[in-house]
Amino acid sequence: MMDFIKNHKSTVPFAQLKSLSVVYDQKGEQVEAVRDVSLDIRPGEFGVIIGPSGCGKSTLLYVLSGLLKPQEGEVYIDGQALTSRRNDTTLILQDYGLLPWKTVEQNVALGLLIRGYSKGEARKRVNTILTDLAIDALAKRFPAQLSGGQRQRVAIARSLALKPRLLLMDEPFSSLDALTRESLQGLLLDIWEKTKLSILLVTHNIEEAVFMGQRIFVMSKNPGTIINIVDNPMAGDISYRGKKEFYDGCAYLRSLLQ
Ligand code: ADP
Ligand code: MG
């Protein structure tokens, strides 16, 4: 069984951006990536950000993970102003970010060892999580010996091993084929239901947003702003995909994005 730290019951948002603006400096030229973005993720909520390429989705995740300081605005995690990277927040990228010279189990253990866990403790946690994600048979393989879907499972395992309370995911399934993507979406929902951690997933895929996002933050580009927040109470229900409401939701979201 997974034994993650459950989020405290709370009405306070777990993660919050207030009036955020980010400007990149590109060889002296100022690129305004996002402007005046405010959003919050409640404890245990599954939020999705959707928007066209270049609208600043990744930028928002970098800010929330403490990797990037905004020029303007405020960032709070668990009620505290964010000043640097936090142990309870992890970020999963599209390209998995696995070290090619380390095996699956070594990749998954890495974050734990960096955080000072003993080898024995790390091994125990790694074994549990690999079994939970059905990749224990791959423990001794190297990333090059895995399919895309298996690699992303390893990346998810590596994040979950840290028992995060906030999981940030940047287009995690976009380079996978449709069937693999659906199976990983199911896996993620399963994890979310068991752990009740807060998730913020970025995608440009309309079906993925509607299937998974309890609240969908819709962005426009240049500079990126949030133009709509869609409540989507049926998200996360596996049977949702076959229902008329699902297709209506996709059509509605598509209309907002056009
Ligand atoms: P998205 O993830 O939605 O595709 P990004 O957050 O990656 O968008 O980028 C938002 C905008 O900021 C884009 O116009 C992009 O070109 C620009 N940008 C991103 N990173 C940098 C950077 N390091 N330097 C300059 N401009 C950047
Ligand atoms: Mg991006």
mmCIF file of C-alpha atoms and ligand atoms in Angstrom:
data_model
loop_
_atom_site.group_PDB
_atom_site.id
_atom_site.type_symbol
_atom_site.label_atom_id
_atom_site.label_comp_id
_atom_site.label_asym_id
_atom_site.label_seq_id
_atom_site.Cartn_x
_atom_site.Cartn_y
_atom_site.Cartn_z
ATOM 1 C CA MET A 1 0.000 0.000 0.000
ATOM 2 C CA MET A 2 1.079 3.523 -0.593
ATOM 3 C CA ASP A 3 1.588 5.466 2.582
ATOM 4 C CA PHE A 4 1.932 9.052 1.548
ATOM 5 C CA ILE A 5 1.541 12.022 3.802
ATOM 6 C CA LYS A 6 -2.034 13.146 3.413
ATOM 7 C CA ASN A 7 -2.726 16.812 3.005
ATOM 8 C CA HIS A 8 -4.252 18.439 6.034
ATOM 9 C CA LYS A 9 -7.891 19.321 5.684
ATOM 10 C CA SER A 10 -7.834 23.025 5.107
ATOM 11 C CA THR A 11 -9.638 25.789 3.327
ATOM 12 C CA VAL A 12 -6.344 27.567 2.732
ATOM 13 C CA PRO A 13 -5.020 26.923 -0.780
ATOM 14 C CA PHE A 14 -2.006 24.659 -0.770
ATOM 15 C CA ALA A 15 -0.306 26.545 -3.573
ATOM 16 C CA GLN A 16 -1.050 30.077 -4.636
ATOM 17 C CA LEU A 17 0.137 32.575 -7.216
ATOM 18 C CA LYS A 18 -0.918 36.198 -6.787
ATOM 19 C CA SER A 19 -0.636 38.757 -9.602
ATOM 20 C CA LEU A 20 2.411 37.047 -11.031
ATOM 21 C CA SER A 21 4.422 38.518 -13.883
ATOM 22 C CA VAL A 22 7.555 37.011 -15.366
ATOM 23 C CA VAL A 23 9.860 38.688 -17.857
ATOM 24 C CA TYR A 24 12.794 36.835 -19.407
ATOM 25 C CA ASP A 25 15.864 38.677 -20.512
ATOM 26 C CA GLN A 26 17.018 37.296 -23.821
ATOM 27 C CA LYS A 27 20.292 38.933 -24.842
ATOM 28 C CA GLY A 28 19.064 42.291 -23.608
ATOM 29 C CA GLU A 29 15.611 41.847 -25.133
ATOM 30 C CA GLN A 30 12.785 41.625 -22.610
ATOM 31 C CA VAL A 31 10.331 38.777 -23.218
ATOM 32 C CA GLU A 32 7.203 39.096 -21.115
ATOM 33 C CA ALA A 33 6.206 35.468 -20.542
ATOM 34 C CA VAL A 34 3.232 35.774 -18.182
ATOM 35 C CA ARG A 35 1.297 38.782 -16.948
ATOM 36 C CA ASP A 36 -0.808 39.192 -13.828
ATOM 37 C CA VAL A 37 -1.515 35.497 -13.264
ATOM 38 C CA SER A 38 -3.360 34.504 -10.101
ATOM 39 C CA LEU A 39 -4.311 30.932 -9.341
ATOM 40 C CA ASP A 40 -4.578 28.597 -6.419
ATOM 41 C CA ILE A 41 -4.600 24.855 -5.862
ATOM 42 C CA ARG A 42 -6.539 23.547 -2.916
ATOM 43 C CA PRO A 43 -5.279 20.736 -0.739
ATOM 44 C CA GLY A 44 -5.942 17.487 -2.567
ATOM 45 C CA GLU A 45 -7.103 19.227 -5.716
ATOM 46 C CA PHE A 46 -6.222 18.157 -9.262
ATOM 47 C CA GLY A 47 -5.703 21.328 -11.276
ATOM 48 C CA VAL A 48 -4.826 21.570 -14.940
ATOM 49 C CA ILE A 49 -3.344 24.463 -16.879
ATOM 50 C CA ILE A 50 -4.051 24.443 -20.600
ATOM 51 C CA GLY A 51 -2.977 26.937 -23.230
ATOM 52 C CA PRO A 52 -1.194 27.286 -26.535
ATOM 53 C CA SER A 53 2.514 26.665 -26.908
ATOM 54 C CA GLY A 54 4.563 29.562 -25.554
ATOM 55 C CA CYS A 55 1.846 30.993 -23.283
ATOM 56 C CA GLY A 56 3.934 30.520 -20.157
ATOM 57 C CA LYS A 57 2.702 27.219 -18.733
ATOM 58 C CA SER A 58 6.181 25.892 -17.973
ATOM 59 C CA THR A 59 7.126 29.265 -16.559
ATOM 60 C CA LEU A 60 4.326 29.004 -13.987
ATOM 61 C CA LEU A 61 5.530 25.558 -12.892
ATOM 62 C CA TYR A 62 9.132 26.757 -12.600
ATOM 63 C CA VAL A 63 7.933 29.567 -10.354
ATOM 64 C CA LEU A 64 5.846 27.223 -8.187
ATOM 65 C CA SER A 65 8.740 24.815 -7.811
ATOM 66 C CA GLY A 66 11.014 27.615 -6.642
ATOM 67 C CA LEU A 67 13.357 27.432 -9.636
ATOM 68 C CA LEU A 68 12.455 30.828 -11.026
ATOM 69 C CA LYS A 69 11.852 34.130 -9.238
ATOM 70 C CA PRO A 70 9.042 36.259 -10.662
ATOM 71 C CA GLN A 71 9.602 39.980 -11.255
ATOM 72 C CA GLU A 72 6.223 40.743 -9.779
ATOM 73 C CA GLY A 73 3.696 38.967 -7.634
ATOM 74 C CA GLU A 74 3.646 36.568 -4.735
ATOM 75 C CA VAL A 75 3.962 32.800 -4.400
ATOM 76 C CA TYR A 76 2.744 30.838 -1.398
ATOM 77 C CA ILE A 77 3.039 27.142 -0.675
ATOM 78 C CA ASP A 78 1.221 25.786 2.355
ATOM 79 C CA GLY A 79 0.636 29.327 3.557
ATOM 80 C CA GLN A 80 4.288 30.345 3.449
ATOM 81 C CA ALA A 81 5.943 32.717 1.008
ATOM 82 C CA LEU A 82 8.107 30.640 -1.317
ATOM 83 C CA THR A 83 11.763 31.547 -1.085
ATOM 84 C CA SER A 84 13.574 28.502 -2.478
ATOM 85 C CA ARG A 85 12.950 24.906 -3.510
ATOM 86 C CA ARG A 86 10.858 22.904 -1.062
ATOM 87 C CA ASN A 87 11.070 19.256 -0.089
ATOM 88 C CA ASP A 88 7.312 18.784 -0.340
ATOM 89 C CA THR A 89 7.103 19.958 -3.975
ATOM 90 C CA THR A 90 8.294 17.972 -6.979
ATOM 91 C CA LEU A 91 8.313 18.720 -10.690
ATOM 92 C CA ILE A 92 8.026 16.104 -13.444
ATOM 93 C CA LEU A 93 9.092 17.102 -16.932
ATOM 94 C CA GLN A 94 8.042 15.833 -20.335
ATOM 95 C CA ASP A 95 11.448 14.379 -21.140
ATOM 96 C CA TYR A 96 11.574 12.400 -17.877
ATOM 97 C CA GLY A 97 14.914 13.861 -16.707
ATOM 98 C CA LEU A 98 16.398 10.456 -15.886
ATOM 99 C CA LEU A 99 20.145 10.004 -15.624
ATOM 100 C CA PRO A 100 21.114 7.637 -18.466
ATOM 101 C CA TRP A 101 24.068 6.116 -16.614
ATOM 102 C CA LYS A 102 22.014 5.109 -13.605
ATOM 103 C CA THR A 103 19.621 2.166 -13.356
ATOM 104 C CA VAL A 104 15.908 2.535 -12.651
ATOM 105 C CA GLU A 105 16.338 1.890 -8.942
ATOM 106 C CA GLN A 106 19.311 4.237 -8.728
ATOM 107 C CA ASN A 107 17.362 6.976 -10.514
ATOM 108 C CA VAL A 108 14.425 6.576 -8.160
ATOM 109 C CA ALA A 109 16.701 6.539 -5.098
ATOM 110 C CA LEU A 110 18.633 9.628 -6.130
ATOM 111 C CA GLY A 111 16.367 12.284 -4.614
ATOM 112 C CA LEU A 112 16.150 10.337 -1.356
ATOM 113 C CA LEU A 113 19.920 10.031 -1.033
ATOM 114 C CA ILE A 114 20.353 13.728 -1.808
ATOM 115 C CA ARG A 115 17.908 14.462 1.003
ATOM 116 C CA GLY A 116 19.980 12.478 3.442
ATOM 117 C CA TYR A 117 18.133 9.177 3.679
ATOM 118 C CA SER A 118 20.279 6.178 4.534
ATOM 119 C CA LYS A 119 20.887 3.656 1.763
ATOM 120 C CA GLY A 120 18.776 1.065 3.555
ATOM 121 C CA GLU A 121 15.842 3.421 4.053
ATOM 122 C CA ALA A 122 16.064 4.623 0.449
ATOM 123 C CA ARG A 123 16.146 1.056 -0.871
ATOM 124 C CA LYS A 124 13.051 0.154 1.130
ATOM 125 C CA ARG A 125 11.101 3.112 -0.152
ATOM 126 C CA VAL A 126 12.264 2.555 -3.722
ATOM 127 C CA ASN A 127 11.191 -1.090 -3.673
ATOM 128 C CA THR A 128 7.738 -0.165 -2.411
ATOM 129 C CA ILE A 129 7.162 2.522 -4.998
ATOM 130 C CA LEU A 130 8.490 0.407 -7.885
ATOM 131 C CA THR A 131 6.047 -2.328 -6.907
ATOM 132 C CA ASP A 132 3.169 0.153 -6.599
ATOM 133 C CA LEU A 133 3.845 1.431 -10.103
ATOM 134 C CA ALA A 134 4.367 -2.091 -11.502
ATOM 135 C CA ILE A 135 7.939 -1.433 -12.632
ATOM 136 C CA ASP A 136 9.779 -3.548 -10.041
ATOM 137 C CA ALA A 137 10.838 -5.956 -12.787
ATOM 138 C CA LEU A 138 12.708 -3.090 -14.473
ATOM 139 C CA ALA A 139 14.766 -2.104 -11.410
ATOM 140 C CA LYS A 140 18.151 -3.062 -12.866
ATOM 141 C CA ARG A 141 17.596 -1.628 -16.341
ATOM 142 C CA PHE A 142 18.984 1.623 -17.686
ATOM 143 C CA PRO A 143 16.680 4.321 -19.136
ATOM 144 C CA ALA A 144 17.792 3.512 -22.712
ATOM 145 C CA GLN A 145 16.369 0.011 -22.217
ATOM 146 C CA LEU A 146 12.868 1.308 -21.430
ATOM 147 C CA SER A 147 9.877 2.415 -23.498
ATOM 148 C CA GLY A 148 8.656 6.012 -23.210
ATOM 149 C CA GLY A 149 5.786 4.944 -20.975
ATOM 150 C CA GLN A 150 8.113 2.983 -18.706
ATOM 151 C CA ARG A 151 10.473 5.948 -18.465
ATOM 152 C CA GLN A 152 7.656 8.216 -17.422
ATOM 153 C CA ARG A 153 6.605 5.668 -14.789
ATOM 154 C CA VAL A 154 10.152 5.801 -13.427
ATOM 155 C CA ALA A 155 10.026 9.602 -13.375
ATOM 156 C CA ILE A 156 6.724 9.466 -11.488
ATOM 157 C CA ALA A 157 8.177 6.893 -9.078
ATOM 158 C CA ARG A 158 11.169 9.127 -8.445
ATOM 159 C CA SER A 159 8.874 12.015 -7.517
ATOM 160 C CA LEU A 160 6.512 9.947 -5.386
ATOM 161 C CA ALA A 161 9.391 8.384 -3.471
ATOM 162 C CA LEU A 162 9.870 11.839 -1.951
ATOM 163 C CA LYS A 163 6.284 11.797 -0.636
ATOM 164 C CA PRO A 164 5.465 15.224 -2.018
ATOM 165 C CA ARG A 165 2.387 17.193 -1.056
ATOM 166 C CA LEU A 166 2.406 19.093 -4.349
ATOM 167 C CA LEU A 167 3.145 17.366 -7.646
ATOM 168 C CA LEU A 168 3.813 19.649 -10.614
ATOM 169 C CA MET A 169 3.762 17.983 -14.035
ATOM 170 C CA ASP A 170 4.821 19.665 -17.265
ATOM 171 C CA GLU A 171 3.176 17.931 -20.239
ATOM 172 C CA PRO A 172 4.197 14.571 -18.778
ATOM 173 C CA PHE A 173 2.416 12.379 -21.310
ATOM 174 C CA SER A 174 2.661 14.419 -24.487
ATOM 175 C CA SER A 175 5.338 12.355 -26.190
ATOM 176 C CA LEU A 176 3.560 9.036 -25.541
ATOM 177 C CA ASP A 177 1.248 7.135 -27.877
ATOM 178 C CA ALA A 178 -2.474 7.374 -27.142
ATOM 179 C CA LEU A 179 -2.887 4.041 -25.362
ATOM 180 C CA THR A 180 0.186 4.486 -23.171
ATOM 181 C CA ARG A 181 -0.959 8.002 -22.365
ATOM 182 C CA GLU A 182 -4.374 6.767 -21.271
ATOM 183 C CA SER A 183 -2.907 4.072 -19.091
ATOM 184 C CA LEU A 184 -0.592 6.567 -17.380
ATOM 185 C CA GLN A 185 -3.466 9.003 -16.908
ATOM 186 C CA GLY A 186 -5.321 6.186 -15.167
ATOM 187 C CA LEU A 187 -2.294 5.426 -13.030
ATOM 188 C CA LEU A 188 -1.959 9.071 -12.027
ATOM 189 C CA LEU A 189 -5.629 9.281 -11.052
ATOM 190 C CA ASP A 190 -5.188 6.156 -9.000
ATOM 191 C CA ILE A 191 -2.204 7.656 -7.165
ATOM 192 C CA TRP A 192 -4.058 10.913 -6.644
ATOM 193 C CA GLU A 193 -7.077 9.155 -5.179
ATOM 194 C CA LYS A 194 -4.956 7.098 -2.795
ATOM 195 C CA THR A 195 -2.694 9.907 -1.664
ATOM 196 C CA LYS A 196 -4.899 13.002 -2.001
ATOM 197 C CA LEU A 197 -1.868 15.051 -2.834
ATOM 198 C CA SER A 198 -2.322 18.318 -4.723
ATOM 199 C CA ILE A 199 -1.531 18.088 -8.410
ATOM 200 C CA LEU A 200 -1.037 20.790 -11.008
ATOM 201 C CA LEU A 201 -0.631 19.354 -14.485
ATOM 202 C CA VAL A 202 0.198 21.346 -17.588
ATOM 203 C CA THR A 203 -1.019 20.159 -20.952
ATOM 204 C CA HIS A 204 -1.967 21.382 -24.397
ATOM 205 C CA ASN A 205 -4.257 18.372 -24.861
ATOM 206 C CA ILE A 206 -7.960 19.213 -24.492
ATOM 207 C CA GLU A 207 -9.125 15.654 -23.728
ATOM 208 C CA GLU A 208 -6.436 15.249 -21.076
ATOM 209 C CA ALA A 209 -7.461 18.512 -19.413
ATOM 210 C CA VAL A 210 -11.130 17.546 -19.292
ATOM 211 C CA PHE A 211 -10.465 13.996 -18.169
ATOM 212 C CA MET A 212 -8.195 14.958 -15.284
ATOM 213 C CA GLY A 213 -8.672 18.567 -14.205
ATOM 214 C CA GLN A 214 -11.153 19.321 -11.412
ATOM 215 C CA ARG A 215 -10.431 22.927 -12.232
ATOM 216 C CA ILE A 216 -8.997 23.886 -15.589
ATOM 217 C CA PHE A 217 -7.067 27.131 -15.887
ATOM 218 C CA VAL A 218 -7.262 28.327 -19.480
ATOM 219 C CA MET A 219 -4.459 30.564 -20.717
ATOM 220 C CA SER A 220 -4.055 32.860 -23.686
ATOM 221 C CA LYS A 221 -0.670 33.728 -25.072
ATOM 222 C CA ASN A 222 1.602 36.725 -25.549
ATOM 223 C CA PRO A 223 1.919 37.484 -22.710
ATOM 224 C CA GLY A 224 0.216 34.550 -20.998
ATOM 225 C CA THR A 225 -2.764 35.334 -18.823
ATOM 226 C CA ILE A 226 -5.560 33.206 -17.389
ATOM 227 C CA ILE A 227 -8.680 33.878 -19.426
ATOM 228 C CA ASN A 228 -11.001 31.362 -17.804
ATOM 229 C CA ILE A 229 -11.275 28.885 -14.932
ATOM 230 C CA VAL A 230 -13.530 25.919 -15.691
ATOM 231 C CA ASP A 231 -15.056 23.832 -12.902
ATOM 232 C CA ASN A 232 -15.134 20.207 -13.956
ATOM 233 C CA PRO A 233 -16.609 18.134 -11.130
ATOM 234 C CA MET A 234 -16.677 14.841 -13.044
ATOM 235 C CA ALA A 235 -12.928 14.880 -13.619
ATOM 236 C CA GLY A 236 -11.077 11.843 -12.396
ATOM 237 C CA ASP A 237 -13.991 9.469 -12.912
ATOM 238 C CA ILE A 238 -12.753 6.708 -15.207
ATOM 239 C CA SER A 239 -16.199 6.346 -16.813
ATOM 240 C CA TYR A 240 -16.253 10.077 -17.679
ATOM 241 C CA ARG A 241 -14.399 9.503 -20.961
ATOM 242 C CA GLY A 242 -17.324 7.663 -22.567
ATOM 243 C CA LYS A 243 -20.001 10.136 -21.518
ATOM 244 C CA LYS A 244 -21.717 12.896 -23.437
ATOM 245 C CA GLU A 245 -20.744 15.415 -20.737
ATOM 246 C CA PHE A 246 -17.116 14.628 -21.487
ATOM 247 C CA TYR A 247 -17.472 15.496 -25.175
ATOM 248 C CA ASP A 248 -19.457 18.610 -24.284
ATOM 249 C CA GLY A 249 -16.668 19.613 -21.900
ATOM 250 C CA CYS A 250 -14.062 19.154 -24.630
ATOM 251 C CA ALA A 251 -16.094 21.209 -27.098
ATOM 252 C CA TYR A 252 -16.520 23.968 -24.535
ATOM 253 C CA LEU A 253 -12.827 24.034 -23.706
ATOM 254 C CA ARG A 254 -11.952 24.078 -27.404
ATOM 255 C CA SER A 255 -14.219 27.093 -27.888
ATOM 256 C CA LEU A 256 -12.452 28.924 -25.045
ATOM 257 C CA LEU A 257 -9.064 28.240 -26.589
ATOM 258 C CA GLN A 258 -9.998 29.573 -30.020
HETATM 259 P P1 ADP B 1 4.881 27.111 -22.574
HETATM 260 O O1 ADP B 1 5.377 26.154 -21.558
HETATM 261 O O2 ADP B 1 3.444 27.489 -22.385
HETATM 262 O O3 ADP B 1 5.109 26.617 -23.968
HETATM 263 P P2 ADP B 1 7.044 28.804 -21.639
HETATM 264 O O4 ADP B 1 6.737 29.056 -20.217
HETATM 265 O O5 ADP B 1 8.067 27.791 -21.945
HETATM 266 O O6 ADP B 1 5.682 28.489 -22.426
HETATM 267 O O7 ADP B 1 7.502 30.155 -22.326
HETATM 268 C C1 ADP B 1 6.735 31.349 -22.272
HETATM 269 C C2 ADP B 1 7.387 32.435 -23.120
HETATM 270 O O8 ADP B 1 8.634 32.799 -22.560
HETATM 271 C C3 ADP B 1 7.664 32.024 -24.544
HETATM 272 O O9 ADP B 1 7.436 33.118 -25.382
HETATM 273 C C4 ADP B 1 9.127 31.630 -24.523
HETATM 274 O O10 ADP B 1 9.719 31.820 -25.773
HETATM 275 C C5 ADP B 1 9.680 32.580 -23.484
HETATM 276 N N1 ADP B 1 10.820 31.990 -22.764
HETATM 277 C C6 ADP B 1 10.793 30.854 -22.027
HETATM 278 N N2 ADP B 1 11.995 30.621 -21.443
HETATM 279 C C7 ADP B 1 12.793 31.643 -21.831
HETATM 280 C C8 ADP B 1 14.152 31.996 -21.568
HETATM 281 N N3 ADP B 1 14.930 31.254 -20.772
HETATM 282 N N4 ADP B 1 14.631 33.140 -22.133
HETATM 283 C C9 ADP B 1 13.853 33.900 -22.904
HETATM 284 N N5 ADP B 1 12.569 33.642 -23.195
HETATM 285 C C10 ADP B 1 12.042 32.525 -22.659
HETATM 286 MG MG MG B 2 6.216 24.270 -21.763
#
